[in-house]
Amino acid sequence: MSSSPTDAASAPVPTTPSTPGAPRLRIAPSPTGDPHVGTAYMALFNRAYARQQGGSFVLRVEDTDRARFDPTSEQQLYDTLGWLGLTWDEGPDVGGPHAPYRQSERLDTYRPYVEKLLANGNAYHCWCSPQRLAEMRERQQKLKQPTGYDRTCLGKTREERAQEPGFQETPVVRMRIPDDAPTSFEDLIRGTVSAPRPDDQVILKTDGFPTYHLAVVVDDHEMGITHVVRGEEWISSTPKHVLLHRWLGLTPPVFAHMPLLRDTDRSKISKRRNPAARLTWFREEGYLPEAVVNFLALLAYPPAKNAEGEDVEQFTFDEFVERFDWRLVNTVGPVFDMKKLDWLNGQWIRDLELKDLTARLLPVLVKDGILTDNPTLGQLGRLQDVAALIQTRIARLTEASALVAPFYDADDALVVDEEARAKLSPDAPAVLDAAIAALEPLQEPPSFDEPGPQHFVAAAIEAALRAAIVDGMGIKPKLAFGPLRVAVSGQRISPPLFESMEILGKHSTLARLRRLRATYEGSPAEG
Ligand code: GLU
């Protein structure tokens, strides 16, 4: 082994040519637990540019860190990114010309590159035991020296090194960072970026797996990646990658480092502290994929403009692709503003076709036990009617459950919220009596003809109740309808009252009014 670096180019390095011209981008998540929201954010920007340019978007699974590997993580990644519609052209599940797309299945690929780096003196074996390295680090910290490998093994043969303490049988391979290693590079979003000088980084571990640094460079090259777009946290790694490209005689890709997603306290958003850092959370909480994608785009990109030059914050992925430009990406870490997400989600819910909203509510309602897996046609029809009533009243699909539940409860099983009942005015029994009397004469609406003023439909229900309670009893509308709302829905806040009564039908409505009335003393007034 030579210890002085020589120009790369001698050892053969296999190459797979990529289609000339079309950009190729990728995300390279590590399957280490629930997918992080940052993965979707990266997928979004990478995919947007690939789509705009007619290029390819690749999903590569970086599973070389066996200690943190989680076997369920990869499927969750497919599920969540697929749910968001951020699909990939090549990947472990769909294959592609550069398969395999899982690094653990590519170990043979990395070997010639390591050999070449060793042969050219750009890398060396290191037999230092983990214990020795820990002691070294501790000593450096105590002496307030920069931490980093002290090159104990550099220039030594195995036999020479074995004579010294802190030796282990199986070596790792380290990069030999030259003193004049370049530490700045060009970034598509940030311009010239400087990073700290790296130490002699490990590139091949004792288990024969490459580290991230080697694998990422080799795979980006082998897979013909033209643009490496990743989080800001990788800026400090980029000089190592640039060096590896240079040593191996490869053309480095274009680099772009996206701003980190930050929590309201400006710390990096983390799965430990914020549930919204988990990608699965958004689906569980009733966000629409369109809204999540829109939200993630807005975190690092300005809103669109309408013809009047005003900001338009709601846009689709395709609209985003059309106006995408790297120069407009923010470099300042965007804060995760959940109020904005709720607002956007509400907008997206309002824009859904009723059928679509109904279909999206269904799994939420099944999960919350309001509907069964196999709802009847009648139940589904009713759901569409209720969905129309609540469409403008919910910011998340999960908020629908409480509003929808009363429409599926049996009249005698409806749970009336104690607090809501306690807050009703003392007029409540009289109001309920008047309402029952006013609604009794209405008839179930005809199935085919237009309903008239005598039928049990929202307009006639409203007219009858207003006449009886507001006009007849002189009670203000705000107070007049409170008892009816509680009777019908069990809650103080409910979908629009008269429409709700129409959906429930005369029989259920009257049964519910009577049921609440029965909880008060005194006999009902004669209708
Ligand atoms: N495996 C790295 C990650 O988990 C990929 C970083 C990169 O895109 O280079 O984020």
Coordinates of C-alpha atoms and ligand atoms in Angstrom, one line a residue:
M1 CA 0.0 0.0 0.0
S2 CA 1.3 3.4 -0.9
S3 CA 0.8 6.2 1.5
S4 CA 1.2 9.1 -0.9
P5 CA -1.9 10.0 -2.9
T6 CA -1.5 9.6 -6.7
D7 CA -3.8 10.6 -9.4
A8 CA -6.9 8.5 -9.7
A9 CA -7.6 6.6 -13.0
S10 CA -5.5 3.5 -12.9
A11 CA -7.8 0.9 -11.2
P12 CA -10.9 -0.1 -13.3
V13 CA -14.1 1.4 -11.9
P14 CA -17.3 0.1 -13.4
T15 CA -19.6 2.7 -14.8
T16 CA -23.2 2.6 -15.9
P17 CA -23.9 5.4 -18.4
S18 CA -27.1 7.3 -17.8
T19 CA -29.3 8.8 -20.5
P20 CA -27.4 11.9 -21.6
G21 CA -29.2 15.1 -21.0
A22 CA -32.2 14.3 -18.8
P23 CA -31.6 15.0 -15.1
R24 CA -31.8 12.2 -12.7
L25 CA -32.6 13.0 -9.0
R26 CA -33.1 10.8 -6.1
I27 CA -34.0 10.5 -2.4
A28 CA -31.9 8.2 -0.4
P29 CA -33.7 7.6 2.9
S30 CA -32.4 5.3 5.6
P31 CA -35.0 2.8 6.9
T32 CA -34.5 3.6 10.6
G33 CA -38.1 3.8 12.0
D34 CA -41.2 5.8 11.0
P35 CA -40.4 7.8 7.9
H36 CA -39.5 11.4 8.7
V37 CA -41.5 14.2 7.3
G38 CA -38.2 15.5 5.8
T39 CA -38.2 12.6 3.5
A40 CA -41.4 13.7 1.9
Y41 CA -40.2 17.2 1.7
M42 CA -37.0 16.1 -0.1
A43 CA -39.1 13.8 -2.4
L44 CA -41.3 16.7 -3.3
F45 CA -38.5 19.0 -4.4
N46 CA -36.5 16.3 -6.1
R47 CA -39.5 15.0 -7.9
A48 CA -40.7 18.5 -8.9
Y49 CA -37.5 19.2 -10.7
A50 CA -37.3 15.8 -12.3
R51 CA -40.9 16.1 -13.6
Q52 CA -40.3 19.7 -14.9
Q53 CA -37.3 18.6 -16.8
G54 CA -38.6 15.3 -18.1
G55 CA -36.0 13.5 -16.0
S56 CA -36.2 10.6 -13.6
F57 CA -36.8 10.4 -9.9
V58 CA -35.2 7.5 -8.1
L59 CA -35.8 6.0 -4.6
R60 CA -32.7 4.4 -3.1
V61 CA -32.8 2.8 0.3
E62 CA -29.6 3.5 2.3
D63 CA -29.7 0.6 4.7
T64 CA -26.0 0.3 5.4
D65 CA -26.4 1.3 9.1
R66 CA -27.3 -2.1 10.3
A67 CA -27.5 -1.0 13.9
R68 CA -30.4 1.4 13.2
F69 CA -32.1 -0.8 10.6
D70 CA -35.8 -1.3 11.0
P71 CA -37.4 -3.9 8.7
T72 CA -40.9 -2.3 8.8
S73 CA -39.6 1.1 7.8
E74 CA -39.2 0.5 4.1
Q75 CA -42.8 -0.5 3.6
Q76 CA -44.0 2.5 5.6
L77 CA -41.9 4.6 3.3
Y78 CA -43.6 3.2 0.2
D79 CA -47.0 3.6 1.9
T80 CA -46.6 7.2 3.0
L81 CA -44.9 8.5 -0.1
G82 CA -47.3 6.7 -2.2
W83 CA -50.2 8.2 -0.2
L84 CA -48.8 11.6 -0.9
G85 CA -48.5 10.8 -4.6
L86 CA -44.8 11.4 -4.5
T87 CA -44.0 8.3 -6.5
W88 CA -40.7 7.3 -8.0
D89 CA -39.6 6.0 -11.4
E90 CA -37.0 3.6 -10.1
G91 CA -36.7 2.0 -6.7
P92 CA -36.4 -1.3 -4.8
D93 CA -40.1 -2.1 -5.3
V94 CA -40.4 -1.1 -8.9
G95 CA -37.0 -1.9 -10.1
G96 CA -35.2 0.0 -12.9
P97 CA -32.0 -0.1 -15.0
H98 CA -29.7 0.5 -12.0
A99 CA -31.1 -2.2 -9.7
P100 CA -30.6 -3.2 -7.0
Y101 CA -31.7 0.0 -5.2
R102 CA -31.0 -1.2 -1.7
Q103 CA -27.5 -0.5 -0.6
S104 CA -27.3 -3.7 1.4
E105 CA -27.7 -5.6 -1.9
R106 CA -24.9 -3.6 -3.6
L107 CA -21.9 -4.6 -1.4
D108 CA -20.0 -6.0 -4.3
T109 CA -20.4 -2.7 -6.1
Y110 CA -18.4 -0.7 -3.6
R111 CA -15.4 -3.0 -3.3
P112 CA -13.5 -2.0 -6.5
Y113 CA -13.9 1.6 -5.5
V114 CA -12.4 0.9 -2.1
E115 CA -9.6 -1.0 -3.8
K116 CA -8.9 1.9 -6.0
L117 CA -8.8 4.4 -3.2
L118 CA -6.4 2.1 -1.3
A119 CA -4.2 1.5 -4.3
N120 CA -3.9 5.2 -5.0
G121 CA -3.1 6.1 -1.4
N122 CA -6.3 8.1 -1.0
A123 CA -7.4 5.7 1.7
Y124 CA -5.8 3.5 4.3
H125 CA -6.5 0.7 6.7
C126 CA -7.1 1.5 10.3
W127 CA -6.9 -1.2 13.0
C128 CA -7.7 1.0 16.0
S129 CA -10.1 -0.7 18.3
P130 CA -13.3 1.2 19.2
Q131 CA -12.0 1.4 22.8
R132 CA -8.8 3.1 21.6
L133 CA -10.8 5.6 19.5
A134 CA -13.1 6.4 22.4
E135 CA -10.1 7.1 24.7
M136 CA -8.5 9.2 21.9
R137 CA -11.7 11.3 21.6
E138 CA -11.9 11.7 25.4
R139 CA -8.3 12.9 25.5
Q140 CA -8.9 15.4 22.7
Q141 CA -11.9 16.7 24.4
K142 CA -10.1 17.1 27.7
L143 CA -7.3 19.0 26.0
K144 CA -9.8 21.0 24.0
Q145 CA -8.2 19.8 20.8
P146 CA -10.2 19.3 17.6
T147 CA -11.7 15.8 17.7
G148 CA -10.8 13.5 14.8
Y149 CA -8.8 10.5 14.0
D150 CA -5.1 10.9 14.9
R151 CA -3.7 8.8 12.1
T152 CA -2.1 6.3 14.3
C153 CA -2.5 3.7 11.6
L154 CA -1.5 5.8 8.6
G155 CA 1.6 4.4 6.8
K156 CA 1.7 1.3 8.9
T157 CA 1.5 -2.3 7.8
R158 CA -0.8 -4.6 9.7
E159 CA 2.3 -6.3 11.4
E160 CA 3.7 -2.9 12.5
R161 CA 0.4 -1.8 13.9
A162 CA -0.3 -5.1 15.7
Q163 CA 2.8 -4.4 17.9
E164 CA 1.1 -1.3 19.4
P165 CA -1.9 -1.2 21.9
G166 CA -5.5 -0.7 20.9
F167 CA -5.2 -3.1 17.9
Q168 CA -8.2 -5.0 16.5
E169 CA -8.1 -7.8 13.9
T170 CA -10.4 -6.5 11.3
P171 CA -9.6 -3.1 10.0
V172 CA -11.8 -0.3 8.7
V173 CA -10.8 1.8 5.7
R174 CA -10.4 5.6 6.1
M175 CA -10.1 8.4 3.7
R176 CA -6.9 10.2 3.8
I177 CA -7.9 13.9 3.8
P178 CA -5.1 16.0 2.4
D179 CA -4.1 19.2 4.2
D180 CA -5.3 21.3 1.3
A181 CA -8.6 19.5 0.9
P182 CA -11.1 21.9 -0.6
T183 CA -13.8 22.7 1.9
S184 CA -16.1 24.9 -0.3
F185 CA -18.4 23.9 -3.1
E186 CA -21.0 25.3 -5.3
D187 CA -24.6 24.9 -4.2
L188 CA -27.5 25.4 -6.6
I189 CA -29.6 27.1 -4.0
R190 CA -26.9 28.8 -1.8
G191 CA -24.1 29.7 -4.2
T192 CA -20.6 29.1 -2.8
V193 CA -20.8 27.2 0.5
S194 CA -17.9 26.5 3.0
A195 CA -18.0 23.6 5.3
P196 CA -15.6 22.6 8.1
R197 CA -12.5 20.6 7.2
P198 CA -13.3 16.8 7.5
D199 CA -11.2 14.3 9.4
D200 CA -10.1 11.0 8.1
Q201 CA -13.6 9.6 7.7
V202 CA -14.3 5.8 7.7
I203 CA -15.5 4.7 4.3
L204 CA -15.6 0.9 4.9
K205 CA -16.6 -0.6 8.2
T206 CA -15.4 -3.8 9.8
D207 CA -18.7 -5.6 8.8
G208 CA -17.8 -5.0 5.2
F209 CA -20.5 -2.4 4.7
P210 CA -19.5 0.9 3.2
T211 CA -20.4 4.0 5.3
Y212 CA -22.8 6.5 4.0
H213 CA -20.1 8.7 2.5
L214 CA -18.7 6.1 0.2
A215 CA -22.0 4.4 -0.7
V216 CA -23.6 7.7 -1.5
V217 CA -20.8 8.8 -3.9
V218 CA -20.6 5.4 -5.6
D219 CA -24.3 5.0 -6.0
D220 CA -25.0 8.5 -7.1
H221 CA -22.4 7.9 -9.8
E222 CA -23.5 4.4 -10.7
M223 CA -27.1 5.5 -10.9
G224 CA -26.3 8.5 -13.1
I225 CA -27.6 11.0 -10.6
T226 CA -27.1 14.5 -11.9
H227 CA -28.5 16.5 -9.0
V228 CA -28.1 15.7 -5.3
V229 CA -30.8 17.6 -3.5
R230 CA -30.8 16.9 0.2
G231 CA -31.1 18.5 3.6
E232 CA -28.9 21.3 5.0
E233 CA -27.6 18.8 7.6
W234 CA -25.5 17.2 4.8
I235 CA -23.5 20.3 4.0
S236 CA -20.6 19.3 6.2
S237 CA -20.4 15.9 4.4
T238 CA -20.3 17.4 0.9
P239 CA -16.5 18.2 0.9
K240 CA -15.8 14.5 1.6
H241 CA -18.1 13.5 -1.3
V242 CA -16.4 16.0 -3.6
L243 CA -13.0 14.6 -2.7
L244 CA -14.2 11.0 -3.3
H245 CA -15.5 12.0 -6.7
R246 CA -12.3 13.6 -7.6
W247 CA -10.1 10.7 -6.4
L248 CA -12.2 8.2 -8.3
G249 CA -12.1 10.3 -11.4
L250 CA -15.9 10.9 -11.4
T251 CA -17.8 14.1 -12.3
P252 CA -19.6 15.2 -9.2
P253 CA -23.3 15.9 -9.4
V254 CA -24.8 19.3 -8.9
F255 CA -25.5 19.8 -5.2
A256 CA -28.4 21.6 -3.6
H257 CA -29.0 21.7 0.1
M258 CA -32.6 22.4 1.2
P259 CA -33.3 24.4 4.4
L260 CA -34.0 22.2 7.5
L261 CA -37.5 21.9 8.7
R262 CA -37.7 23.6 12.1
D263 CA -40.0 23.5 15.0
T264 CA -41.5 26.7 16.5
D265 CA -38.4 26.9 18.8
R266 CA -36.3 26.7 15.6
S267 CA -34.7 23.4 16.5
K268 CA -34.6 20.7 13.8
I269 CA -37.9 19.0 13.7
S270 CA -37.5 15.7 15.5
K271 CA -39.6 12.5 15.8
R272 CA -38.8 12.5 19.5
R273 CA -40.3 15.9 20.2
N274 CA -42.9 16.5 17.6
P275 CA -45.4 13.9 16.4
A276 CA -45.7 15.8 13.1
A277 CA -42.1 14.8 12.3
R278 CA -43.6 11.3 11.6
L279 CA -45.0 11.1 8.1
T280 CA -47.6 8.6 9.2
W281 CA -49.0 11.2 11.6
F282 CA -50.5 13.4 8.9
R283 CA -52.7 10.6 7.6
E284 CA -53.7 9.5 11.1
E285 CA -54.7 13.1 11.9
G286 CA -57.0 13.5 8.9
Y287 CA -54.9 15.6 6.6
L288 CA -55.4 15.3 2.8
P289 CA -52.3 14.3 0.9
E290 CA -52.8 17.3 -1.5
A291 CA -52.7 19.6 1.5
V292 CA -49.6 18.0 3.0
V293 CA -47.7 18.3 -0.3
N294 CA -48.9 21.9 -0.7
F295 CA -47.8 22.7 2.9
L296 CA -44.4 21.1 2.4
A297 CA -43.8 23.1 -0.8
L298 CA -44.8 26.3 1.0
L299 CA -42.3 25.7 3.7
A300 CA -39.4 26.3 1.4
Y301 CA -41.0 28.1 -1.6
P302 CA -43.0 31.3 -2.1
P303 CA -46.7 31.1 -2.8
A304 CA -48.0 31.4 -6.4
K305 CA -49.5 34.7 -7.7
N306 CA -52.9 35.2 -9.3
A307 CA -53.6 37.5 -12.2
E308 CA -53.9 40.5 -9.8
G309 CA -50.5 39.7 -8.4
E310 CA -51.9 38.5 -5.1
D311 CA -50.4 35.5 -3.2
V312 CA -52.1 32.2 -3.8
E313 CA -51.1 29.7 -1.1
Q314 CA -53.2 26.8 -2.3
F315 CA -51.7 25.0 -5.3
T316 CA -51.4 21.5 -6.7
F317 CA -48.1 19.6 -7.3
D318 CA -48.5 20.1 -11.0
E319 CA -48.9 23.8 -10.6
F320 CA -45.8 23.8 -8.4
V321 CA -43.8 21.9 -11.0
E322 CA -44.8 24.4 -13.7
R323 CA -43.3 27.4 -11.8
F324 CA -40.5 25.6 -10.0
D325 CA -37.2 27.4 -10.0
W326 CA -34.2 26.6 -7.7
R327 CA -33.5 30.3 -7.4
L328 CA -36.7 30.8 -5.5
V329 CA -36.0 28.2 -2.8
N330 CA -35.6 29.8 0.7
T331 CA -32.4 29.2 2.5
V332 CA -33.7 30.1 5.9
G333 CA -35.1 27.1 7.9
P334 CA -38.9 27.2 7.6
V335 CA -40.9 26.8 10.8
F336 CA -43.6 24.2 10.9
D337 CA -46.7 26.2 11.3
M338 CA -49.6 23.8 12.2
K339 CA -52.2 26.6 12.0
K340 CA -51.2 27.1 8.3
L341 CA -51.5 23.3 7.8
D342 CA -55.0 23.2 9.3
W343 CA -56.1 26.2 7.2
L344 CA -54.7 24.7 4.0
N345 CA -56.3 21.4 4.8
G346 CA -59.7 23.1 5.4
Q347 CA -59.3 24.8 2.0
W348 CA -58.6 21.5 0.3
I349 CA -61.5 19.8 2.0
R350 CA -63.9 22.5 0.8
D351 CA -62.7 22.0 -2.8
L352 CA -63.4 18.3 -2.8
E353 CA -66.3 16.9 -4.8
L354 CA -68.9 15.6 -2.4
K355 CA -68.4 12.0 -3.6
D356 CA -64.7 12.3 -3.0
L357 CA -65.1 13.8 0.4
T358 CA -67.5 11.0 1.3
A359 CA -65.0 8.4 0.1
R360 CA -62.2 10.0 2.2
L361 CA -64.4 10.3 5.3
L362 CA -65.4 6.6 5.1
P363 CA -62.1 5.1 6.4
V364 CA -61.9 7.6 9.2
L365 CA -65.4 6.9 10.3
V366 CA -64.8 3.1 10.1
K367 CA -61.6 3.6 12.2
D368 CA -63.5 5.6 14.8
G369 CA -66.2 2.9 14.9
I370 CA -69.0 5.1 13.6
L371 CA -69.5 3.0 10.5
T372 CA -68.7 -0.6 9.9
D373 CA -66.4 -1.9 7.2
N374 CA -69.4 -2.7 5.0
P375 CA -71.8 0.2 5.3
T376 CA -75.3 -0.2 3.7
L377 CA -76.3 1.9 0.7
G378 CA -78.6 3.8 3.0
Q379 CA -75.8 4.6 5.4
L380 CA -73.6 5.7 2.5
G381 CA -76.4 7.9 1.1
R382 CA -76.8 9.5 4.4
L383 CA -73.1 10.0 4.8
Q384 CA -73.0 12.0 1.6
D385 CA -75.8 14.2 2.9
V386 CA -74.0 14.7 6.2
A387 CA -70.7 15.4 4.4
A388 CA -72.3 18.3 2.6
L389 CA -73.4 19.8 5.9
I390 CA -69.9 19.5 7.5
Q391 CA -67.7 20.2 4.5
T392 CA -67.1 23.8 5.5
R393 CA -66.9 23.1 9.2
I394 CA -63.9 20.7 9.4
A395 CA -60.2 21.4 9.1
R396 CA -59.3 17.7 9.3
L397 CA -61.1 14.6 8.3
T398 CA -60.9 13.3 11.9
E399 CA -63.0 16.2 13.1
A400 CA -65.9 14.7 11.1
S401 CA -66.4 11.8 13.5
A402 CA -68.0 13.8 16.3
L403 CA -70.2 15.6 13.9
V404 CA -71.2 12.5 11.9
A405 CA -71.7 10.1 14.8
P406 CA -75.2 11.4 15.9
F407 CA -76.5 10.5 12.4
Y408 CA -75.7 6.9 13.0
D409 CA -76.7 6.5 16.6
A410 CA -80.0 4.9 17.5
D411 CA -82.3 7.5 18.8
D412 CA -82.4 6.0 22.3
A413 CA -78.6 5.4 22.3
L414 CA -77.6 9.0 21.5
V415 CA -75.3 10.3 24.2
V416 CA -76.3 13.7 25.3
D417 CA -73.4 15.7 26.6
E418 CA -74.1 16.5 30.2
E419 CA -72.4 19.9 30.1
A420 CA -74.2 20.9 27.0
R421 CA -77.5 20.0 28.6
A422 CA -76.6 21.8 31.9
K423 CA -75.9 25.0 30.0
L424 CA -79.3 25.2 28.3
S425 CA -81.7 28.0 29.5
P426 CA -84.6 27.3 31.8
D427 CA -86.8 27.7 28.8
A428 CA -85.5 24.5 27.4
P429 CA -88.5 22.3 28.3
A430 CA -91.0 24.8 26.9
V431 CA -88.9 25.2 23.7
L432 CA -88.8 21.5 23.2
D433 CA -92.6 21.2 23.7
A434 CA -93.1 24.0 21.2
A435 CA -90.8 22.4 18.7
I436 CA -92.5 19.0 19.0
A437 CA -95.9 20.6 18.5
A438 CA -94.6 22.7 15.5
L439 CA -93.0 19.7 13.7
E440 CA -95.7 17.1 14.3
P441 CA -97.9 18.3 11.5
L442 CA -95.2 18.2 8.8
Q443 CA -95.2 15.1 6.6
E444 CA -92.3 13.0 5.4
P445 CA -91.4 14.4 2.0
P446 CA -92.5 12.6 -1.1
S447 CA -89.7 10.5 -2.8
F448 CA -90.4 11.7 -6.3
D449 CA -92.2 15.1 -6.4
E450 CA -90.8 18.4 -5.2
P451 CA -91.4 18.8 -1.4
G452 CA -93.8 21.5 -0.4
P453 CA -94.2 23.8 2.7
Q454 CA -96.0 21.0 4.6
H455 CA -93.1 18.5 4.2
F456 CA -90.4 17.6 6.7
V457 CA -87.5 19.4 4.8
A458 CA -85.0 22.0 6.0
A459 CA -86.9 25.1 4.8
A460 CA -90.3 24.0 6.1
I461 CA -88.7 22.8 9.4
E462 CA -87.0 26.2 9.9
A463 CA -90.2 28.1 9.1
A464 CA -92.2 26.1 11.5
L465 CA -89.7 26.3 14.3
R466 CA -89.2 30.1 13.9
A467 CA -92.9 30.7 13.9
A468 CA -93.4 28.6 17.0
I469 CA -90.4 29.6 19.1
V470 CA -88.9 32.8 17.9
D471 CA -92.2 34.5 17.0
G472 CA -94.5 32.6 19.1
M473 CA -92.5 32.6 22.4
G474 CA -90.4 35.7 21.7
I475 CA -87.1 33.8 22.3
K476 CA -84.1 35.0 20.4
P477 CA -82.9 32.6 17.7
K478 CA -79.6 32.0 19.4
L479 CA -81.3 30.7 22.6
A480 CA -84.3 29.2 20.8
F481 CA -82.5 26.5 18.9
G482 CA -79.9 25.4 21.6
P483 CA -82.1 22.8 23.2
L484 CA -83.1 21.4 19.8
R485 CA -79.4 21.1 18.8
V486 CA -78.6 19.3 22.0
A487 CA -81.6 17.0 21.6
V488 CA -80.8 16.1 18.0
S489 CA -77.0 15.8 18.1
G490 CA -76.2 15.4 21.8
Q491 CA -73.8 18.3 21.5
R492 CA -73.9 22.1 21.5
I493 CA -71.9 22.4 18.3
S494 CA -73.4 20.5 15.5
P495 CA -73.9 20.6 11.7
P496 CA -76.7 23.0 10.6
L497 CA -79.7 22.2 12.6
F498 CA -82.6 22.2 10.1
E499 CA -80.6 20.2 7.5
S500 CA -79.6 17.8 10.2
M501 CA -83.3 17.3 11.2
E502 CA -84.2 16.7 7.5
I503 CA -81.4 14.1 7.2
L504 CA -82.5 12.3 10.4
G505 CA -86.2 12.4 9.3
K506 CA -89.3 13.3 11.2
H507 CA -89.5 10.1 13.2
S508 CA -85.9 10.3 14.6
T509 CA -86.1 14.0 15.1
L510 CA -89.3 13.9 17.2
A511 CA -88.0 10.9 19.1
R512 CA -84.9 12.8 20.1
L513 CA -86.7 16.0 21.0
R514 CA -89.1 13.9 23.3
R515 CA -86.2 12.0 24.8
L516 CA -84.4 15.2 25.9
R517 CA -87.8 16.7 27.1
A518 CA -88.3 13.6 29.3
T519 CA -85.2 14.5 31.2
Y520 CA -86.9 17.6 32.6
E521 CA -89.6 17.7 35.4
G522 CA -93.2 18.4 34.5
S523 CA -95.5 17.1 31.9
P524 CA -95.1 18.3 28.3
A525 CA -97.6 21.0 27.3
E526 CA -100.4 19.8 25.2
G527 CA -99.5 20.1 21.5
Ligands
GLU1 N1 -29.3 8.4 3.7 C1 -29.2 9.8 3.9 C2 -30.5 10.2 4.6 O1 -31.0 9.4 5.4 C3 -29.2 10.5 2.5 C4 -28.6 11.8 2.4 C5 -28.4 12.2 1.0 O2 -29.4 12.5 0.4 O3 -27.3 12.2 0.5 O4 -31.0 11.3 4.6

